[in-house]
Coordinates of C-alpha atoms in Angstrom, one line a residue:
M1 CA -30.1 55.9 -128.9
E2 CA -29.5 54.0 -132.3
T3 CA -26.4 54.2 -134.2
V4 CA -25.3 57.3 -135.8
P5 CA -22.2 58.4 -137.6
F6 CA -20.9 60.1 -134.7
D7 CA -20.4 60.1 -131.2
A8 CA -23.9 59.8 -129.7
D9 CA -23.1 59.4 -126.2
L10 CA -20.7 62.3 -126.0
L11 CA -23.8 64.3 -127.7
T12 CA -26.3 63.2 -125.1
K13 CA -23.8 64.2 -122.3
L14 CA -23.5 67.7 -123.4
T15 CA -27.0 68.3 -124.2
E16 CA -28.2 67.0 -121.1
T17 CA -25.4 68.5 -118.7
S18 CA -26.8 71.9 -117.4
G19 CA -25.0 75.5 -117.9
V20 CA -27.1 78.6 -118.1
P21 CA -25.2 82.0 -119.1
G22 CA -22.9 83.1 -116.6
Y23 CA -22.9 79.6 -115.0
E24 CA -21.3 77.2 -117.7
D25 CA -19.1 75.5 -114.9
R26 CA -20.5 71.7 -115.7
I27 CA -20.0 72.1 -119.4
R28 CA -17.1 73.7 -119.4
D29 CA -15.4 70.7 -117.1
L30 CA -16.7 68.3 -119.9
V31 CA -15.1 70.6 -122.9
I32 CA -12.0 70.8 -121.3
D33 CA -11.9 67.1 -120.9
E34 CA -12.7 66.4 -124.5
F35 CA -9.9 69.0 -125.6
E36 CA -7.3 66.9 -123.8
D37 CA -6.8 64.7 -126.3
S38 CA -7.2 66.8 -129.5
V39 CA -5.3 70.2 -128.9
D40 CA -2.2 71.4 -127.8
R41 CA -3.0 73.7 -125.1
I42 CA -6.2 74.7 -123.3
R43 CA -7.1 78.0 -121.7
T44 CA -10.0 79.6 -119.7
D45 CA -10.5 83.3 -119.1
A46 CA -12.2 85.3 -116.3
M47 CA -15.8 85.0 -118.2
G48 CA -15.4 81.3 -118.5
N49 CA -14.6 80.9 -122.2
V50 CA -12.6 78.0 -122.9
V51 CA -10.1 78.1 -125.8
G52 CA -8.5 74.9 -127.3
T53 CA -5.7 75.7 -129.8
L54 CA -4.2 73.4 -132.3
E55 CA -1.0 75.0 -133.5
G56 CA -0.2 75.4 -137.2
H57 CA 2.7 75.9 -139.5
S58 CA 2.0 79.6 -140.1
E59 CA 0.9 82.6 -137.9
Y60 CA -2.5 83.0 -139.5
S61 CA -5.1 82.0 -137.1
V62 CA -8.5 80.9 -137.2
A63 CA -11.0 81.0 -134.6
V64 CA -14.0 78.5 -134.6
A65 CA -16.9 79.2 -132.0
A66 CA -19.6 77.4 -130.4
H67 CA -21.6 78.8 -127.4
M68 CA -21.8 76.4 -124.0
D69 CA -24.7 78.2 -122.5
E70 CA -28.3 77.2 -122.5
I71 CA -31.2 79.4 -121.8
G72 CA -32.6 79.0 -118.1
F73 CA -33.5 80.6 -115.4
M74 CA -32.5 82.3 -111.9
V75 CA -34.5 82.1 -108.7
R76 CA -35.8 85.7 -107.8
H77 CA -38.3 84.9 -104.9
L78 CA -39.7 82.1 -102.7
K79 CA -43.4 82.5 -102.7
G80 CA -45.7 81.0 -99.9
D81 CA -46.5 81.1 -96.4
D82 CA -45.0 79.4 -93.4
D83 CA -48.3 77.0 -93.0
G84 CA -48.2 76.0 -96.6
F85 CA -46.3 74.8 -99.6
G86 CA -43.6 76.9 -101.2
F87 CA -43.0 77.9 -104.6
V88 CA -40.1 79.2 -106.7
E89 CA -40.6 82.3 -109.0
L90 CA -37.9 82.9 -111.8
D91 CA -36.0 85.6 -113.7
A92 CA -35.3 84.4 -117.3
L93 CA -32.0 84.0 -118.7
G94 CA -32.3 83.9 -122.4
G95 CA -35.3 84.5 -124.7
W96 CA -38.2 82.3 -123.6
D97 CA -41.5 81.9 -124.7
A98 CA -43.5 81.3 -121.3
R99 CA -46.4 79.6 -123.5
I100 CA -44.1 76.5 -123.6
L101 CA -43.3 76.3 -120.0
K102 CA -46.7 74.8 -118.5
A103 CA -46.6 71.2 -117.5
Q104 CA -42.7 70.7 -117.8
R105 CA -40.3 69.5 -115.3
A106 CA -37.6 71.4 -114.2
T107 CA -34.3 71.3 -112.0
I108 CA -33.1 73.7 -109.5
H109 CA -29.4 73.7 -108.8
T110 CA -28.7 74.6 -105.3
D111 CA -25.5 74.5 -103.3
D112 CA -26.5 71.5 -101.6
G113 CA -27.3 69.7 -105.1
D114 CA -29.9 69.4 -107.6
L115 CA -33.8 69.5 -106.7
P116 CA -36.5 68.2 -108.9
G117 CA -39.4 70.2 -109.8
V118 CA -42.3 70.8 -111.9
I119 CA -43.9 74.0 -113.5
G120 CA -47.7 72.8 -113.3
S121 CA -50.7 74.0 -115.0
P122 CA -54.2 74.0 -113.6
P123 CA -57.0 72.1 -115.3
P124 CA -58.4 74.0 -118.0
H125 CA -61.9 73.2 -116.8
T126 CA -61.3 75.2 -113.7
L127 CA -60.2 78.2 -115.5
S128 CA -62.3 81.0 -116.6
E129 CA -62.4 82.0 -120.3
E130 CA -60.4 85.1 -119.8
E131 CA -57.8 83.0 -117.9
R132 CA -57.5 80.4 -120.7
E133 CA -56.9 83.1 -123.2
K134 CA -54.3 85.3 -121.1
T135 CA -50.7 85.0 -122.5
P136 CA -48.5 84.1 -119.7
K137 CA -45.3 85.7 -118.8
V138 CA -42.3 84.4 -117.2
E139 CA -43.0 86.3 -114.1
D140 CA -46.1 84.2 -113.8
V141 CA -44.3 80.8 -113.8
V142 CA -43.6 79.1 -110.5
V143 CA -41.4 76.0 -109.9
D144 CA -43.2 73.5 -107.3
V145 CA -40.9 71.3 -105.6
G146 CA -43.4 69.5 -103.2
L147 CA -42.0 71.1 -100.2
P148 CA -43.3 73.3 -97.4
H149 CA -42.3 76.8 -97.7
E150 CA -40.1 76.4 -94.6
D151 CA -38.1 73.2 -95.9
L152 CA -37.9 75.1 -99.2
A153 CA -36.4 78.2 -97.8
E154 CA -33.7 75.9 -96.4
R155 CA -33.0 74.3 -99.4
V156 CA -33.2 77.1 -102.0
S157 CA -31.9 80.4 -102.2
V158 CA -32.3 83.8 -104.4
G159 CA -29.6 83.5 -107.2
D160 CA -30.1 79.5 -107.5
L161 CA -30.0 78.3 -111.3
V162 CA -33.2 76.6 -112.8
T163 CA -32.8 74.5 -116.0
M164 CA -35.4 72.3 -117.9
D165 CA -35.2 68.6 -117.4
Q166 CA -35.1 66.5 -120.4
T167 CA -33.5 63.3 -121.7
T168 CA -32.0 63.3 -125.3
E169 CA -33.5 60.7 -127.6
R170 CA -33.5 59.4 -130.9
V171 CA -36.8 59.9 -132.9
G172 CA -36.8 58.6 -136.6
E173 CA -34.0 60.3 -138.5
T174 CA -33.7 63.1 -135.8
I175 CA -32.2 63.9 -132.4
T176 CA -34.4 65.8 -129.8
G177 CA -33.5 67.1 -126.3
K178 CA -33.0 70.1 -124.8
A179 CA -30.0 72.6 -125.2
L180 CA -29.2 71.2 -128.6
D181 CA -28.8 75.2 -128.9
D182 CA -25.9 75.1 -129.0
R183 CA -24.8 72.1 -127.6
V184 CA -25.0 70.1 -130.9
C185 CA -22.7 72.7 -132.6
L186 CA -20.4 72.5 -129.5
F187 CA -20.2 69.1 -130.2
A188 CA -19.5 69.4 -133.9
M189 CA -16.7 71.8 -133.1
L190 CA -15.4 69.0 -130.6
E191 CA -15.7 66.3 -133.2
A192 CA -14.1 68.5 -135.8
A193 CA -11.0 69.2 -133.5
R194 CA -10.6 65.2 -133.4
R195 CA -10.0 64.8 -136.9
L196 CA -7.6 67.6 -137.5
E197 CA -3.9 66.6 -136.8
S198 CA -1.5 69.0 -138.3
P199 CA -3.2 72.0 -140.0
D200 CA -1.5 74.9 -142.0
V201 CA -2.8 77.3 -139.9
T202 CA -3.5 78.0 -136.2
I203 CA -6.7 76.9 -135.1
H204 CA -8.4 78.2 -131.8
F205 CA -11.5 76.3 -131.1
C206 CA -13.6 78.8 -128.4
A207 CA -16.2 77.3 -126.3
T208 CA -17.7 80.7 -125.6
V209 CA -20.1 81.7 -122.6
Q210 CA -23.1 84.0 -122.3
E211 CA -24.2 84.0 -126.1
E212 CA -27.9 83.7 -125.0
V213 CA -27.9 87.2 -123.1
G214 CA -25.8 89.3 -125.7
L215 CA -23.1 87.4 -127.5
R216 CA -21.0 88.7 -124.5
G217 CA -18.3 86.0 -124.6
A218 CA -17.5 86.0 -128.1
R219 CA -16.9 89.8 -127.9
A220 CA -14.4 89.5 -125.2
L221 CA -12.6 86.4 -127.1
G222 CA -12.4 88.6 -130.2
V223 CA -10.4 91.0 -128.4
D224 CA -8.3 88.6 -126.8
V225 CA -7.8 85.7 -129.5
D226 CA -7.7 88.4 -132.3
P227 CA -7.7 85.7 -135.3
D228 CA -7.5 86.8 -139.0
L229 CA -10.7 84.8 -139.7
A230 CA -13.7 83.7 -137.6
I231 CA -16.2 81.0 -138.4
A232 CA -19.1 80.4 -135.8
L233 CA -21.3 77.5 -135.2
D234 CA -24.8 77.8 -134.2
V235 CA -28.2 76.2 -134.6
T236 CA -31.0 77.8 -137.1
V237 CA -34.6 77.9 -137.5
A238 CA -36.0 75.2 -139.5
N239 CA -39.9 76.1 -139.6
D240 CA -40.4 73.1 -141.9
V241 CA -43.5 72.2 -140.0
P242 CA -47.3 72.5 -140.9
G243 CA -48.4 76.2 -140.5
F244 CA -45.4 77.9 -142.5
D245 CA -45.4 78.6 -145.8
A246 CA -42.1 77.5 -147.8
G247 CA -40.6 81.1 -147.7
K248 CA -40.6 81.1 -144.0
R249 CA -39.0 78.1 -143.3
V250 CA -35.6 79.3 -143.2
T251 CA -33.9 76.2 -143.4
E252 CA -35.4 72.2 -143.6
L253 CA -34.3 69.2 -141.8
G254 CA -32.6 66.7 -144.0
D255 CA -31.4 69.1 -146.6
G256 CA -27.8 69.5 -145.1
T257 CA -25.7 71.5 -143.2
A258 CA -26.3 75.4 -143.4
I259 CA -24.2 78.2 -144.6
K260 CA -25.1 81.4 -143.1
L261 CA -25.6 84.5 -145.6
K262 CA -26.9 86.6 -142.6
D263 CA -29.1 87.1 -139.7
G264 CA -30.2 89.7 -137.3
S265 CA -26.7 90.5 -136.1
V266 CA -24.3 89.9 -139.0
I267 CA -23.9 89.9 -142.6
T268 CA -21.2 87.3 -143.4
S269 CA -18.3 88.0 -145.5
P270 CA -19.3 87.1 -149.1
K271 CA -15.6 85.4 -149.7
V272 CA -16.1 83.2 -146.8
H273 CA -19.4 81.8 -147.3
K274 CA -18.6 81.4 -151.1
R275 CA -15.4 79.5 -150.0
L276 CA -17.7 77.4 -147.6
Q277 CA -19.9 76.4 -150.5
A278 CA -17.1 75.6 -152.7
V279 CA -15.4 73.3 -150.0
A280 CA -19.0 71.7 -149.6
E281 CA -19.4 71.1 -153.4
E282 CA -15.8 69.8 -153.8
Q283 CA -16.4 67.4 -150.9
G284 CA -20.0 66.4 -152.0
I285 CA -21.3 67.5 -148.8
E286 CA -25.0 68.4 -148.6
F287 CA -25.9 72.1 -147.8
Q288 CA -28.4 75.0 -148.2
H289 CA -28.2 78.4 -147.3
E290 CA -29.4 80.2 -144.2
I291 CA -31.0 83.8 -144.4
L292 CA -32.4 84.2 -140.9
P293 CA -34.8 87.6 -140.4
A294 CA -34.0 88.0 -136.6
G295 CA -31.6 86.5 -133.9
G296 CA -27.8 86.6 -133.5
T297 CA -24.9 84.4 -133.1
D298 CA -21.3 84.5 -132.1
T299 CA -20.5 85.4 -135.6
A300 CA -21.1 89.3 -134.8
G301 CA -19.2 89.1 -131.9
F302 CA -15.9 88.1 -133.7
Q303 CA -16.8 90.5 -136.6
F304 CA -15.5 93.7 -135.2
S305 CA -14.4 93.1 -131.8
S306 CA -10.7 93.8 -132.7
G307 CA -11.0 95.5 -135.9
A308 CA -12.7 94.3 -139.0
K309 CA -12.7 90.6 -139.5
P310 CA -13.7 88.5 -142.3
V311 CA -16.3 86.2 -140.9
G312 CA -18.4 83.0 -141.7
A313 CA -20.9 80.6 -140.1
I314 CA -22.1 77.1 -140.3
S315 CA -25.7 76.4 -138.8
I316 CA -27.3 73.1 -137.9
P317 CA -31.2 73.4 -138.9
T318 CA -33.3 72.9 -135.9
R319 CA -36.9 72.6 -135.1
Y320 CA -38.7 74.0 -132.0
L321 CA -35.6 76.4 -130.8
H322 CA -35.8 77.6 -127.2
T323 CA -38.0 74.5 -126.1
P324 CA -37.2 71.3 -124.4
T325 CA -37.8 69.4 -127.6
E326 CA -35.2 71.1 -129.8
T327 CA -34.8 68.6 -132.8
A328 CA -32.1 68.1 -135.5
H329 CA -31.4 65.6 -138.3
V330 CA -28.6 62.9 -137.9
E331 CA -27.4 63.5 -141.5
D332 CA -27.3 67.5 -140.8
I333 CA -25.2 67.0 -138.0
S334 CA -22.8 64.8 -139.9
A335 CA -22.6 67.3 -143.0
T336 CA -21.8 70.0 -140.2
I337 CA -18.7 68.2 -138.9
D338 CA -17.8 67.3 -142.2
L339 CA -17.8 70.8 -143.5
L340 CA -15.9 72.2 -140.7
A341 CA -13.3 69.6 -140.8
A342 CA -12.8 69.9 -144.6
F343 CA -12.9 74.0 -144.6
L344 CA -10.3 73.8 -141.5
E345 CA -8.0 71.3 -143.2
S346 CA -8.1 73.2 -146.6
E347 CA -7.2 76.6 -144.8
N348 CA -3.7 77.6 -145.6
G349 CA -3.8 81.3 -144.7
E350 CA -3.5 82.6 -148.4
H351 CA -7.1 83.0 -149.5
D352 CA -8.0 86.8 -149.5
Y353 CA -11.3 87.6 -147.8
A354 CA -11.0 91.4 -147.9
L355 CA -13.7 92.8 -150.0

């Protein structure tokens, strides 16, 4: 990967490591290792959330959240007969558009190690017109691991996890790969934690679980951490590609980090997003506003899980969300790190965010 103004090796490691909802073990280990030199204490909970706490000089606390899980699958059935090849049927963990799954490589994570496979697609000239026009469903998708059914049954079990197999690459001014949602924001949080040394307020850096299946980790942490202020980090839609009118683009790559005003799950606290904007302007950080018609983020998980809380959110514009080729701009990633670090450095616990 070409030179970028941040730790590209860490970003690659985070995006290429597997971790579906409820099974974030591998990515959690990476996060804990990264926290070792940047926070004062680290803890995990029964769900698998990780909290790295940087002690401040006051009792006021801020929670910063980015989720660890990626969309994936669970094995629900092994298909085939003893005389032929076997195939793996899937159950979705998170929101998939089955149309993009054809002709992709996948990895099945078994107790005995990772097993490569492919999601094949029949040659179009062998299909009827009706078959070509049919809208696929996840339950119709199968993974081919190239093994006879009997051997497959010895290697793969119902309940094993499946993720897409994709490398992270630099493409022009962008970075593309699987699981940028939300590993690129997890990365931004870890980078910001590295920059802070002696904050005025206590900061809880929260790497959350199970966001893709209902913001579950954040809802639990909102109660356990009980912060005075919460800031969530997530990717957001960038439909800045041919076929979309300007009003439907939401954000555009290269125009800076996105300060969320609303999404399908939350309306951010006006005084919080206005202060985020003020910090960006003071620091000369490029930003854009985000109004996302649908979809939810950990911001909502913190807003009222332990009483009413002021919340804000910073987003990284990303093309092709929930596909193996999610794409973000290098400068937008840098701007997100800069804004988060500057905001936390300037937070003194004395701002009145109440309406």
